[in-house]
Short mmCIF file of C-alpha atoms and ligand atoms in Angstrom, two decimals:
data_model
loop_
_atom_site.label_atom_id
_atom_site.label_comp_id
_atom_site.label_asym_id
_atom_site.label_seq_id
_atom_site.Cartn_x
_atom_site.Cartn_y
_atom_site.Cartn_z
CA MET G 1 92.69 13.01 -147.56
CA SER G 2 89.14 14.17 -146.97
CA LYS G 3 88.21 15.73 -143.63
CA ARG G 4 84.55 14.94 -144.23
CA TYR G 5 85.00 11.85 -142.11
CA ASP G 6 86.15 11.46 -138.51
CA TYR G 7 88.79 8.95 -139.58
CA ASP G 8 90.82 8.08 -142.66
CA LEU G 9 90.68 4.44 -141.56
CA PHE G 10 88.49 2.74 -138.99
CA VAL G 11 89.40 -0.82 -138.06
CA ILE G 12 86.89 -3.23 -136.56
CA GLY G 13 88.76 -5.92 -134.65
CA GLY G 14 91.98 -5.69 -132.63
CA GLY G 15 93.58 -8.98 -133.61
CA SER G 16 96.79 -9.58 -135.55
CA GLY G 17 95.43 -8.27 -138.87
CA GLY G 18 93.51 -5.28 -137.52
CA VAL G 19 96.23 -4.06 -135.18
CA ARG G 20 98.92 -4.27 -137.86
CA ALA G 21 96.85 -2.26 -140.35
CA GLY G 22 95.84 0.31 -137.70
CA ARG G 23 99.40 0.77 -136.47
CA LEU G 24 100.91 1.12 -139.95
CA ALA G 25 98.24 3.55 -141.14
CA ALA G 26 98.64 5.66 -137.98
CA ALA G 27 102.43 5.64 -138.44
CA LEU G 28 101.85 7.13 -141.91
CA GLY G 29 100.02 10.03 -140.26
CA LYS G 30 96.52 8.79 -141.08
CA ARG G 31 93.68 9.41 -138.63
CA VAL G 32 92.95 5.90 -137.35
CA GLY G 33 90.29 4.55 -135.01
CA ILE G 34 90.19 0.91 -133.93
CA ALA G 35 87.51 -0.92 -131.98
CA GLU G 36 87.88 -4.20 -130.10
CA GLU G 37 85.06 -5.69 -128.07
CA TYR G 38 87.16 -8.02 -125.92
CA ARG G 39 90.95 -7.82 -125.64
CA PHE G 40 93.60 -6.53 -128.04
CA GLY G 41 95.65 -9.33 -129.54
CA GLY G 42 92.74 -11.33 -130.96
CA THR G 43 92.62 -15.08 -131.37
CA CYS G 44 96.36 -15.56 -131.74
CA VAL G 45 97.48 -13.77 -128.59
CA ILE G 46 94.46 -14.13 -126.32
CA ARG G 47 92.99 -17.56 -127.10
CA GLY G 48 95.07 -19.22 -129.78
CA CYS G 49 98.65 -19.59 -130.96
CA VAL G 50 100.41 -18.00 -127.97
CA PRO G 51 98.66 -19.62 -124.99
CA LYS G 52 98.40 -22.88 -126.97
CA LYS G 53 102.16 -23.03 -127.53
CA LEU G 54 102.76 -22.32 -123.83
CA PHE G 55 100.44 -25.23 -123.03
CA VAL G 56 102.32 -27.44 -125.51
CA TYR G 57 105.61 -26.65 -123.73
CA ALA G 58 103.97 -27.45 -120.39
CA SER G 59 102.70 -30.77 -121.67
CA GLN G 60 106.11 -31.89 -122.94
CA PHE G 61 107.97 -31.81 -119.62
CA GLY G 62 106.54 -35.11 -118.38
CA LYS G 63 108.07 -36.99 -121.32
CA SER G 64 111.34 -35.09 -120.92
CA PHE G 65 111.57 -36.18 -117.28
CA GLU G 66 111.02 -39.79 -118.38
CA ASP G 67 113.54 -39.49 -121.24
CA SER G 68 116.19 -38.03 -118.96
CA ALA G 69 116.64 -41.38 -117.19
CA GLY G 70 118.43 -42.86 -120.23
CA PHE G 71 120.87 -39.96 -120.09
CA GLY G 72 121.74 -40.70 -116.48
CA TRP G 73 119.37 -38.45 -114.59
CA ARG G 74 117.54 -39.66 -111.53
CA ALA G 75 114.71 -37.22 -110.98
CA GLY G 76 112.22 -37.44 -108.13
CA PRO G 77 108.50 -37.86 -108.73
CA ALA G 78 107.24 -34.90 -110.77
CA GLU G 79 104.05 -33.04 -109.95
CA PHE G 80 102.08 -30.72 -112.18
CA ASP G 81 100.09 -27.73 -110.96
CA TRP G 82 97.44 -26.48 -113.41
CA PRO G 83 96.67 -23.16 -111.59
CA THR G 84 100.35 -22.18 -111.81
CA LEU G 85 100.36 -22.76 -115.55
CA ILE G 86 97.14 -20.79 -116.01
CA ALA G 87 98.36 -17.86 -113.90
CA ASN G 88 101.72 -17.65 -115.67
CA LYS G 89 100.10 -17.99 -119.08
CA ASP G 90 97.62 -15.21 -118.21
CA GLN G 91 100.48 -12.95 -117.18
CA GLU G 92 102.31 -13.50 -120.48
CA VAL G 93 99.13 -12.97 -122.51
CA SER G 94 98.49 -9.68 -120.65
CA ARG G 95 102.06 -8.55 -121.36
CA LEU G 96 101.61 -9.18 -125.09
CA GLU G 97 98.21 -7.53 -125.08
CA GLY G 98 99.87 -4.45 -123.58
CA LEU G 99 102.42 -4.39 -126.41
CA TYR G 100 99.65 -4.51 -129.01
CA ARG G 101 97.90 -1.54 -127.40
CA LYS G 102 101.14 0.37 -126.99
CA GLY G 103 101.96 0.00 -130.69
CA LEU G 104 98.63 1.57 -131.56
CA GLU G 105 98.74 4.32 -128.94
CA SER G 106 102.31 5.38 -129.63
CA ASN G 107 101.46 5.88 -133.29
CA GLY G 108 98.41 7.98 -132.43
CA ALA G 109 95.50 5.63 -133.18
CA ASP G 110 92.29 6.12 -131.17
CA ILE G 111 91.37 2.97 -129.29
CA PHE G 112 87.75 2.06 -128.58
CA GLU G 113 87.05 -0.75 -126.18
CA SER G 114 83.68 -1.45 -127.66
CA ARG G 115 81.78 -3.62 -130.04
CA ALA G 116 81.48 -1.81 -133.38
CA VAL G 117 78.77 -2.40 -135.99
CA PHE G 118 77.99 -0.83 -139.34
CA GLU G 119 75.31 1.82 -139.41
CA GLY G 120 75.92 2.75 -143.05
CA PRO G 121 78.64 2.44 -145.69
CA HIS G 122 80.87 5.00 -143.91
CA ASP G 123 79.33 4.94 -140.42
CA ILE G 124 80.26 2.79 -137.46
CA HIS G 125 78.23 2.60 -134.28
CA LEU G 126 80.21 2.00 -131.10
CA LEU G 127 77.91 0.15 -128.75
CA GLY G 128 80.03 0.75 -125.63
CA THR G 129 79.60 4.53 -125.74
CA ASP G 130 76.51 4.69 -127.97
CA ARG G 131 78.42 6.91 -130.36
CA THR G 132 78.66 6.89 -134.14
CA VAL G 133 81.86 7.72 -136.01
CA SER G 134 82.50 8.02 -139.73
CA ALA G 135 85.48 6.88 -141.76
CA GLU G 136 86.65 7.19 -145.32
CA ARG G 137 87.83 3.59 -145.33
CA ILE G 138 86.73 0.79 -143.03
CA LEU G 139 88.65 -2.42 -142.43
CA VAL G 140 86.85 -5.47 -141.08
CA ALA G 141 89.26 -7.76 -139.24
CA THR G 142 86.92 -9.52 -136.83
CA GLY G 143 88.47 -12.99 -137.21
CA GLY G 144 86.61 -16.21 -136.55
CA VAL G 145 84.65 -18.04 -133.88
CA ALA G 146 84.51 -21.69 -132.94
CA ASN G 147 81.86 -23.76 -134.68
CA LEU G 148 79.55 -24.59 -131.76
CA LEU G 149 77.69 -27.32 -133.67
CA ASP G 150 74.40 -25.90 -132.43
CA THR G 151 72.32 -28.66 -134.00
CA LEU G 152 74.12 -31.26 -131.86
CA PRO G 153 71.95 -32.17 -128.85
CA GLY G 154 73.89 -31.18 -125.72
CA HIS G 155 76.36 -28.90 -127.51
CA HIS G 156 75.93 -26.40 -124.65
CA LEU G 157 77.53 -28.95 -122.30
CA CYS G 158 80.76 -28.81 -124.31
CA ILE G 159 83.70 -26.45 -124.21
CA THR G 160 85.74 -25.10 -127.11
CA SER G 161 89.39 -24.07 -127.18
CA ASN G 162 88.30 -20.68 -125.74
CA GLU G 163 87.28 -22.25 -122.43
CA ALA G 164 90.16 -24.75 -122.44
CA PHE G 165 92.49 -21.85 -121.62
CA HIS G 166 90.56 -20.95 -118.47
CA LEU G 167 89.41 -24.20 -116.87
CA ASP G 168 89.44 -24.03 -113.06
CA SER G 169 91.01 -27.43 -112.85
CA LEU G 170 92.67 -29.87 -115.21
CA PRO G 171 90.12 -32.40 -116.53
CA LYS G 172 90.61 -36.03 -115.58
CA SER G 173 89.18 -37.28 -118.84
CA ILE G 174 88.31 -35.44 -122.01
CA VAL G 175 86.67 -36.31 -125.32
CA ILE G 176 87.65 -34.01 -128.18
CA TYR G 177 85.58 -33.84 -131.37
CA GLY G 178 87.43 -33.01 -134.60
CA GLY G 179 90.56 -34.04 -136.44
CA GLY G 180 92.10 -30.72 -137.48
CA TYR G 181 94.74 -28.41 -136.04
CA ILE G 182 92.98 -27.56 -132.78
CA ALA G 183 91.70 -31.07 -131.99
CA VAL G 184 95.10 -32.66 -132.54
CA GLU G 185 97.06 -29.97 -130.71
CA PHE G 186 94.78 -30.12 -127.66
CA ALA G 187 94.76 -33.92 -127.65
CA GLY G 188 98.57 -33.74 -127.33
CA ILE G 189 98.37 -31.08 -124.62
CA PHE G 190 95.83 -32.88 -122.45
CA ALA G 191 97.40 -36.31 -122.91
CA GLY G 192 100.82 -34.88 -122.06
CA LEU G 193 99.41 -33.40 -118.86
CA GLY G 194 98.10 -36.81 -117.84
CA VAL G 195 94.43 -36.43 -118.85
CA MET G 196 92.68 -39.54 -120.24
CA THR G 197 92.15 -38.28 -123.77
CA THR G 198 89.89 -39.53 -126.55
CA LEU G 199 89.74 -37.92 -129.99
CA VAL G 200 86.72 -38.61 -132.15
CA TYR G 201 86.97 -37.77 -135.85
CA ARG G 202 84.46 -38.26 -138.67
CA GLY G 203 87.08 -39.17 -141.30
CA ASP G 204 89.36 -42.18 -141.68
CA HIS G 205 92.60 -40.40 -140.74
CA ILE G 206 93.27 -37.20 -138.83
CA LEU G 207 94.57 -33.94 -140.32
CA ARG G 208 92.88 -34.12 -143.68
CA GLY G 209 94.73 -31.96 -146.18
CA PHE G 210 98.19 -32.74 -144.82
CA ASP G 211 100.55 -35.15 -146.54
CA HIS G 212 99.48 -38.65 -145.63
CA ASP G 213 102.88 -39.90 -144.38
CA VAL G 214 103.05 -37.01 -141.97
CA SER G 215 99.50 -37.25 -140.64
CA ALA G 216 99.87 -41.05 -140.35
CA LEU G 217 102.97 -40.70 -138.17
CA VAL G 218 101.24 -38.18 -135.93
CA GLN G 219 98.21 -40.43 -135.56
CA GLU G 220 100.37 -43.49 -134.82
CA THR G 221 102.47 -41.62 -132.24
CA MET G 222 99.43 -40.09 -130.55
CA ILE G 223 98.02 -43.59 -130.10
CA LYS G 224 101.38 -44.85 -128.77
CA ARG G 225 101.32 -42.01 -126.26
CA GLY G 226 97.97 -43.13 -124.97
CA VAL G 227 95.43 -41.03 -126.87
CA ARG G 228 92.40 -43.08 -127.85
CA VAL G 229 91.66 -42.18 -131.47
CA VAL G 230 88.15 -43.08 -132.69
CA LEU G 231 87.80 -42.71 -136.47
CA ASN G 232 84.84 -42.66 -138.88
CA ARG G 233 82.49 -41.66 -136.08
CA HIS G 234 80.19 -38.72 -135.37
CA PHE G 235 78.81 -37.40 -132.09
CA THR G 236 75.05 -37.86 -131.96
CA LYS G 237 74.49 -36.32 -128.52
CA VAL G 238 76.18 -35.11 -125.37
CA GLU G 239 74.46 -35.47 -122.01
CA GLU G 240 75.06 -34.87 -118.35
CA GLY G 241 75.64 -38.05 -116.40
CA GLY G 242 77.68 -41.18 -116.93
CA VAL G 243 80.52 -42.10 -114.61
CA PHE G 244 82.37 -38.75 -114.67
CA GLY G 245 79.66 -36.18 -115.42
CA ARG G 246 79.45 -36.09 -119.20
CA GLN G 247 78.46 -38.80 -121.64
CA VAL G 248 78.93 -38.68 -125.41
CA THR G 249 76.93 -40.95 -127.69
CA LEU G 250 78.47 -41.79 -131.07
CA ASP G 251 76.62 -42.77 -134.24
CA ASP G 252 77.27 -46.50 -133.61
CA ASP G 253 75.74 -46.08 -130.10
CA THR G 254 79.11 -46.26 -128.36
CA LEU G 255 79.03 -44.32 -125.09
CA LEU G 256 82.06 -42.32 -124.01
CA ASP G 257 82.27 -41.18 -120.37
CA CYS G 258 84.37 -38.18 -119.43
CA ASP G 259 84.24 -34.99 -117.37
CA THR G 260 84.93 -32.58 -120.25
CA VAL G 261 83.85 -32.58 -123.89
CA MET G 262 85.64 -30.24 -126.27
CA LEU G 263 84.37 -29.28 -129.71
CA ALA G 264 87.13 -28.60 -132.22
CA ALA G 265 85.04 -28.86 -135.36
CA GLY G 266 86.41 -25.87 -137.23
CA ARG G 267 85.99 -22.13 -136.98
CA LEU G 268 83.63 -19.81 -138.80
CA PRO G 269 84.13 -16.22 -139.98
CA TYR G 270 82.88 -13.80 -137.32
CA THR G 271 80.42 -11.58 -139.17
CA ALA G 272 77.17 -12.24 -137.28
CA GLY G 273 75.49 -9.05 -136.09
CA LEU G 274 78.07 -6.79 -137.72
CA GLY G 275 75.46 -4.96 -139.79
CA LEU G 276 77.28 -5.67 -143.06
CA GLU G 277 73.95 -5.50 -144.87
CA LYS G 278 73.64 -1.84 -143.87
CA ALA G 279 76.83 -1.15 -145.77
CA GLY G 280 75.92 -3.44 -148.68
CA VAL G 281 78.89 -5.79 -148.12
CA GLU G 282 78.53 -9.24 -149.68
CA THR G 283 79.23 -12.41 -147.73
CA GLY G 284 79.56 -16.05 -148.75
CA HIS G 285 77.72 -19.15 -147.51
CA LYS G 286 79.83 -19.48 -144.35
CA GLY G 287 79.37 -15.79 -143.55
CA GLU G 288 82.84 -14.94 -144.86
CA ILE G 289 83.42 -11.51 -146.38
CA LYS G 290 84.16 -11.83 -150.07
CA VAL G 291 87.21 -9.86 -151.15
CA ASP G 292 89.19 -9.30 -154.33
CA ALA G 293 92.95 -9.75 -154.77
CA TYR G 294 93.54 -6.47 -152.88
CA SER G 295 91.35 -7.38 -149.88
CA ARG G 296 88.60 -5.02 -151.09
CA THR G 297 84.96 -6.02 -150.67
CA ASN G 298 82.29 -5.30 -153.28
CA VAL G 299 82.05 -1.87 -151.58
CA PRO G 300 85.48 -0.55 -152.59
CA HIS G 301 86.21 1.56 -149.49
CA ILE G 302 85.36 -1.37 -147.18
CA LEU G 303 88.22 -3.82 -146.81
CA ALA G 304 88.66 -7.12 -144.98
CA VAL G 305 91.64 -9.23 -143.91
CA GLY G 306 92.33 -12.35 -141.89
CA ASP G 307 90.08 -15.21 -140.82
CA VAL G 308 86.88 -13.27 -141.55
CA THR G 309 87.69 -13.60 -145.26
CA ASP G 310 88.18 -17.38 -145.01
CA ARG G 311 91.25 -17.36 -147.23
CA MET G 312 93.95 -18.92 -145.05
CA ALA G 313 93.28 -18.83 -141.32
CA LEU G 314 96.83 -18.18 -140.13
CA THR G 315 98.18 -15.23 -138.12
CA PRO G 316 101.14 -14.39 -140.39
CA VAL G 317 98.81 -14.45 -143.39
CA ALA G 318 96.45 -11.92 -141.78
CA ILE G 319 99.43 -9.69 -140.97
CA HIS G 320 100.73 -9.98 -144.53
CA GLU G 321 97.30 -9.17 -145.96
CA SER G 322 97.21 -6.02 -143.80
CA MET G 323 100.68 -4.93 -144.88
CA CYS G 324 99.70 -5.33 -148.54
CA LEU G 325 96.51 -3.40 -147.92
CA ILE G 326 98.41 -0.45 -146.44
CA GLU G 327 100.68 -0.40 -149.51
CA THR G 328 97.67 -0.43 -151.81
CA GLU G 329 95.43 2.03 -150.01
CA PHE G 330 97.84 4.50 -148.48
CA ARG G 331 101.16 4.25 -150.33
CA ASN G 332 99.94 4.23 -153.89
CA ASN G 333 101.60 0.87 -154.48
CA PRO G 334 98.96 -1.74 -155.37
CA THR G 335 100.10 -4.97 -153.74
CA SER G 336 98.08 -8.14 -153.51
CA PRO G 337 98.84 -10.72 -150.83
CA ASP G 338 100.80 -13.76 -151.92
CA HIS G 339 99.20 -16.96 -150.59
CA ASP G 340 101.56 -19.33 -152.37
CA MET G 341 104.06 -21.60 -150.53
CA VAL G 342 102.87 -20.62 -147.06
CA ALA G 343 104.66 -22.76 -144.49
CA THR G 344 102.69 -23.94 -141.48
CA ALA G 345 103.23 -25.91 -138.30
CA VAL G 346 100.85 -28.03 -136.31
CA PHE G 347 101.94 -28.21 -132.69
CA SER G 348 100.84 -31.78 -132.39
CA GLN G 349 103.12 -34.25 -130.63
CA PRO G 350 105.12 -34.98 -132.74
CA GLU G 351 105.05 -31.57 -134.35
CA ILE G 352 104.35 -31.05 -138.06
CA GLY G 353 106.16 -28.57 -140.27
CA THR G 354 105.10 -28.32 -143.86
CA VAL G 355 105.47 -26.12 -146.91
CA GLY G 356 104.15 -26.58 -150.43
CA LEU G 357 102.16 -29.37 -152.01
CA ALA G 358 101.39 -32.68 -150.34
CA GLU G 359 102.00 -35.73 -152.54
CA TYR G 360 98.28 -36.24 -153.26
CA ALA G 361 97.87 -32.57 -154.24
CA ALA G 362 100.99 -32.59 -156.44
CA CYS G 363 99.60 -35.68 -158.23
CA MET G 364 96.63 -33.65 -159.39
CA GLU G 365 98.83 -31.00 -161.00
CA TYR G 366 101.98 -32.79 -162.15
CA GLU G 367 102.39 -35.84 -164.39
CA ARG G 368 105.63 -37.23 -162.94
CA LEU G 369 106.81 -36.93 -159.36
CA ASP G 370 109.91 -38.11 -157.54
CA ILE G 371 109.24 -38.76 -153.88
CA TYR G 372 112.02 -38.81 -151.29
CA LEU G 373 110.90 -40.29 -148.01
CA ALA G 374 112.84 -40.96 -144.81
CA ARG G 375 111.46 -42.41 -141.63
CA PHE G 376 113.90 -42.79 -138.78
CA ARG G 377 114.40 -42.59 -135.05
CA PRO G 378 115.77 -39.19 -134.03
CA MET G 379 119.06 -39.39 -132.11
CA LYS G 380 117.56 -38.17 -128.84
CA ASN G 381 115.26 -41.18 -128.83
CA THR G 382 118.18 -43.65 -128.80
CA LEU G 383 119.44 -43.26 -125.23
CA SER G 384 116.02 -42.30 -123.94
CA GLY G 385 114.65 -45.54 -125.36
CA ARG G 386 111.61 -43.70 -126.67
CA ASN G 387 110.19 -45.76 -129.48
CA GLU G 388 109.08 -42.86 -131.66
CA GLN G 389 110.04 -41.99 -135.19
CA MET G 390 110.33 -38.93 -137.36
CA VAL G 391 109.33 -38.58 -141.00
CA MET G 392 110.62 -36.31 -143.77
CA LYS G 393 109.30 -36.18 -147.28
CA ILE G 394 110.31 -34.18 -150.33
CA VAL G 395 107.92 -33.98 -153.28
CA VAL G 396 109.69 -33.12 -156.55
CA ASP G 397 108.38 -32.42 -160.05
CA ALA G 398 110.45 -34.97 -162.01
CA ASP G 399 110.35 -32.91 -165.20
CA SER G 400 111.54 -29.55 -163.89
CA GLU G 401 113.29 -30.97 -160.77
CA ARG G 402 111.56 -28.26 -158.77
CA VAL G 403 110.82 -29.08 -155.13
CA LEU G 404 107.05 -28.76 -154.79
CA GLY G 405 106.68 -29.55 -151.13
CA VAL G 406 108.51 -30.64 -147.98
CA HIS G 407 106.68 -32.30 -145.11
CA ILE G 408 108.12 -33.16 -141.72
CA ALA G 409 106.76 -34.72 -138.54
CA GLY G 410 109.05 -34.78 -135.54
CA PRO G 411 110.91 -32.55 -133.09
CA GLU G 412 111.38 -28.94 -134.28
CA ALA G 413 109.52 -29.58 -137.56
CA GLY G 414 107.98 -26.12 -137.41
CA GLU G 415 111.38 -24.45 -137.13
CA MET G 416 112.63 -26.43 -140.15
CA ALA G 417 109.58 -25.54 -142.23
CA GLN G 418 110.26 -21.84 -141.71
CA THR G 419 113.74 -22.01 -143.23
CA LEU G 420 112.74 -24.47 -145.95
CA ALA G 421 110.01 -22.05 -147.00
CA ILE G 422 112.64 -19.53 -148.09
CA ALA G 423 114.28 -22.06 -150.42
CA LEU G 424 110.96 -23.25 -151.83
CA LYS G 425 109.74 -19.70 -152.32
CA MET G 426 112.90 -19.06 -154.33
CA GLY G 427 112.05 -22.03 -156.54
CA ALA G 428 114.68 -24.45 -155.23
CA LYS G 429 115.38 -27.57 -157.26
CA LYS G 430 116.27 -30.96 -155.84
CA SER G 431 119.84 -30.42 -157.13
CA ASP G 432 120.03 -27.32 -154.87
CA PHE G 433 119.15 -29.52 -151.91
CA ASP G 434 121.80 -32.08 -153.05
CA ARG G 435 124.60 -29.52 -153.27
CA THR G 436 123.81 -28.12 -149.82
CA MET G 437 126.21 -29.40 -147.16
CA ALA G 438 124.63 -31.26 -144.26
CA VAL G 439 124.71 -29.93 -140.70
CA HIS G 440 125.83 -32.87 -138.64
CA PRO G 441 124.55 -34.38 -136.41
CA THR G 442 121.05 -33.07 -136.87
CA ALA G 443 117.78 -34.58 -137.99
CA ALA G 444 117.46 -31.91 -140.67
CA GLU G 445 120.55 -33.21 -142.49
CA GLU G 446 118.31 -35.94 -143.86
CA LEU G 447 116.72 -33.28 -146.06
CA VAL G 448 119.94 -32.79 -148.03
CA THR G 449 121.18 -36.38 -148.06
CA MET G 450 118.28 -38.21 -149.71
CA TYR G 451 119.98 -38.65 -153.09
CA GLN G 452 117.77 -41.33 -154.67
CA PRO G 453 113.98 -41.14 -154.91
CA SER G 454 112.19 -43.58 -152.62
CA TYR G 455 109.57 -44.04 -155.33
CA ARG G 456 108.12 -42.35 -158.37
CA VAL G 457 104.57 -41.37 -159.17
CA VAL G 458 103.37 -41.25 -162.77
CA ASN G 459 99.90 -39.95 -163.59
CA GLY G 460 98.87 -40.37 -159.98
CA LYS G 461 100.11 -44.01 -159.74
CA ARG G 462 103.05 -45.08 -157.62
CA VAL G 463 105.80 -46.89 -159.55
CA ASP G 464 108.69 -48.21 -157.46
P1 NDP C 501 90.37 -27.37 -138.97
O1 NDP C 501 89.72 -26.96 -140.22
O2 NDP C 501 91.83 -27.57 -138.94
O3 NDP C 501 89.71 -28.71 -138.45
C1 NDP C 501 88.34 -28.82 -138.25
C2 NDP C 501 88.02 -30.25 -137.96
O4 NDP C 501 86.67 -30.36 -137.59
C3 NDP C 501 88.26 -31.15 -139.14
O5 NDP C 501 88.77 -32.37 -138.69
C4 NDP C 501 86.84 -31.31 -139.71
O6 NDP C 501 86.64 -32.53 -140.37
C5 NDP C 501 86.03 -31.30 -138.43
N1 NDP C 501 84.68 -30.83 -138.65
C6 NDP C 501 84.27 -29.75 -139.33
N2 NDP C 501 82.94 -29.63 -139.30
C7 NDP C 501 82.48 -30.67 -138.60
C8 NDP C 501 81.20 -31.11 -138.23
N3 NDP C 501 80.12 -30.46 -138.59
N4 NDP C 501 81.10 -32.24 -137.49
C9 NDP C 501 82.20 -32.92 -137.12
N5 NDP C 501 83.45 -32.54 -137.43
C10 NDP C 501 83.58 -31.44 -138.17
O7 NDP C 501 89.88 -26.31 -137.91
P2 NDP C 501 90.35 -25.96 -136.45
O8 NDP C 501 89.14 -25.47 -135.76
O9 NDP C 501 91.13 -27.06 -135.84
O10 NDP C 501 91.31 -24.74 -136.70
C11 NDP C 501 90.80 -23.61 -137.44
C12 NDP C 501 91.89 -23.00 -138.26
O11 NDP C 501 92.74 -22.25 -137.42
C13 NDP C 501 92.80 -24.02 -138.94
O12 NDP C 501 92.30 -24.43 -140.18
C14 NDP C 501 94.09 -23.26 -139.07
O13 NDP C 501 94.05 -22.53 -140.26
C15 NDP C 501 94.07 -22.33 -137.86
N6 NDP C 501 94.91 -22.87 -136.78
C16 NDP C 501 96.26 -22.87 -136.97
C17 NDP C 501 97.08 -23.38 -136.01
C18 NDP C 501 98.55 -23.38 -136.27
O14 NDP C 501 99.00 -22.65 -137.14
N7 NDP C 501 99.31 -24.21 -135.57
C19 NDP C 501 96.58 -23.91 -134.75
C20 NDP C 501 95.13 -23.89 -134.66
C21 NDP C 501 94.36 -23.38 -135.64
P3 NDP C 501 87.03 -32.73 -141.92
O15 NDP C 501 88.51 -32.77 -141.98
O16 NDP C 501 86.40 -34.03 -142.25
O17 NDP C 501 86.43 -31.58 -142.66
#
């Protein structure tokens, strides 16, 4: 490898994708530099998946205390302390951040705690030390940022998920704007912690893109658990004032009073101010870096992975893209990332676990579908008396018998989706599900005991 440059690989962004690529390249003996302007770990570790899941756990205890009564427990009045949760969460996040740094350091990568911007196709300027370094290859892994809706009057009075992890005190009432992953997960968190929670969404049902039976159950259960869900509405402005300090006006002039307003209206690729134009790198209309099947930009030695490419904004996908990139660039083994049959979980309450095509999406590609649908009360909800259900759905191509998608809403749905993804990735047929012995008593056994289709779909039309 050429010594004309300071580094064989320079990585901009110390999140899941960037750190994995930097660590693997360094472990191969490459000269690696990596710059991060905030904290190593990126969105997932610092302000996303990890702290969010800890918050989800925290928010579920209240219901567990209530449910325990049906199993004979007599617990005293429970109290929740927000500062304790924040402090313990911060400690865990710092521990993980340390592991990310250690992985880089122990493999010999140079770490720069600085914002890095392009100065030319091979040159990176490190703002922290006012120094310029050169690299043969450069990887952009800067992730995404919350959409701040800056044309919305009063948007500066709102928080995003970033600030939600650091609030000094737990809100008493919150209005959340959006109907995707973050909006729904935080609605569950705040409602579970006893906050009066309203979710406002512009569409007619939350979680667009998910299978309808699954998103419908989540919406129904959220409402049962006390979340006020306002559909087909937009924010028109946010102001100081009202009864609790903030007032949201909707497009039908409804006024919503609360103390905290959270925007969860999507995330955008983080490319602003990166100087990509100085390197001649092309971006799309959202600012995303355009890449080919090998994560190469139009400038072949400049690469990009993760949320900044706007392919699939999920941590394991960014990591996978980085691993493929290392194979391609440094191991002479061209490997393009595989974005098919990616399982995902939404840590809503109830949780969603899903892999493969939703029924509506399968309809567009397949002529004849068999749909297996079960909706039932999970066993734990019998003695607890909790009137909440679980849903499981299997979407099958009737002609080939191949299972195209499985969608679950209920306890541990995410864990189930992970294992189901292996079977679906292998091309499992419905007959493979049928000949698999049930694990009893579990909720998941339903997946292998639905022998008859609940209904059929032909050319997009349901036939019972
Ligand atoms: P999502 O894309 O999931 O949801 C964005 C929501 O905001 C949608 O309901 C969308 O409406 C709405 N929206 C978008 N633009 C506007 C606008 N201008 N005005 C009003 N509403 C708007 O994004 P999130 O920010 O929730 O999450 C970002 C990504 O991060 C996710 O897509 C996911 O890939 C990842 N993520 C994954 C998690 C996990 O794995 N558990 C958890 C959190 C995030 P509409 O549907 O009508 O477009």
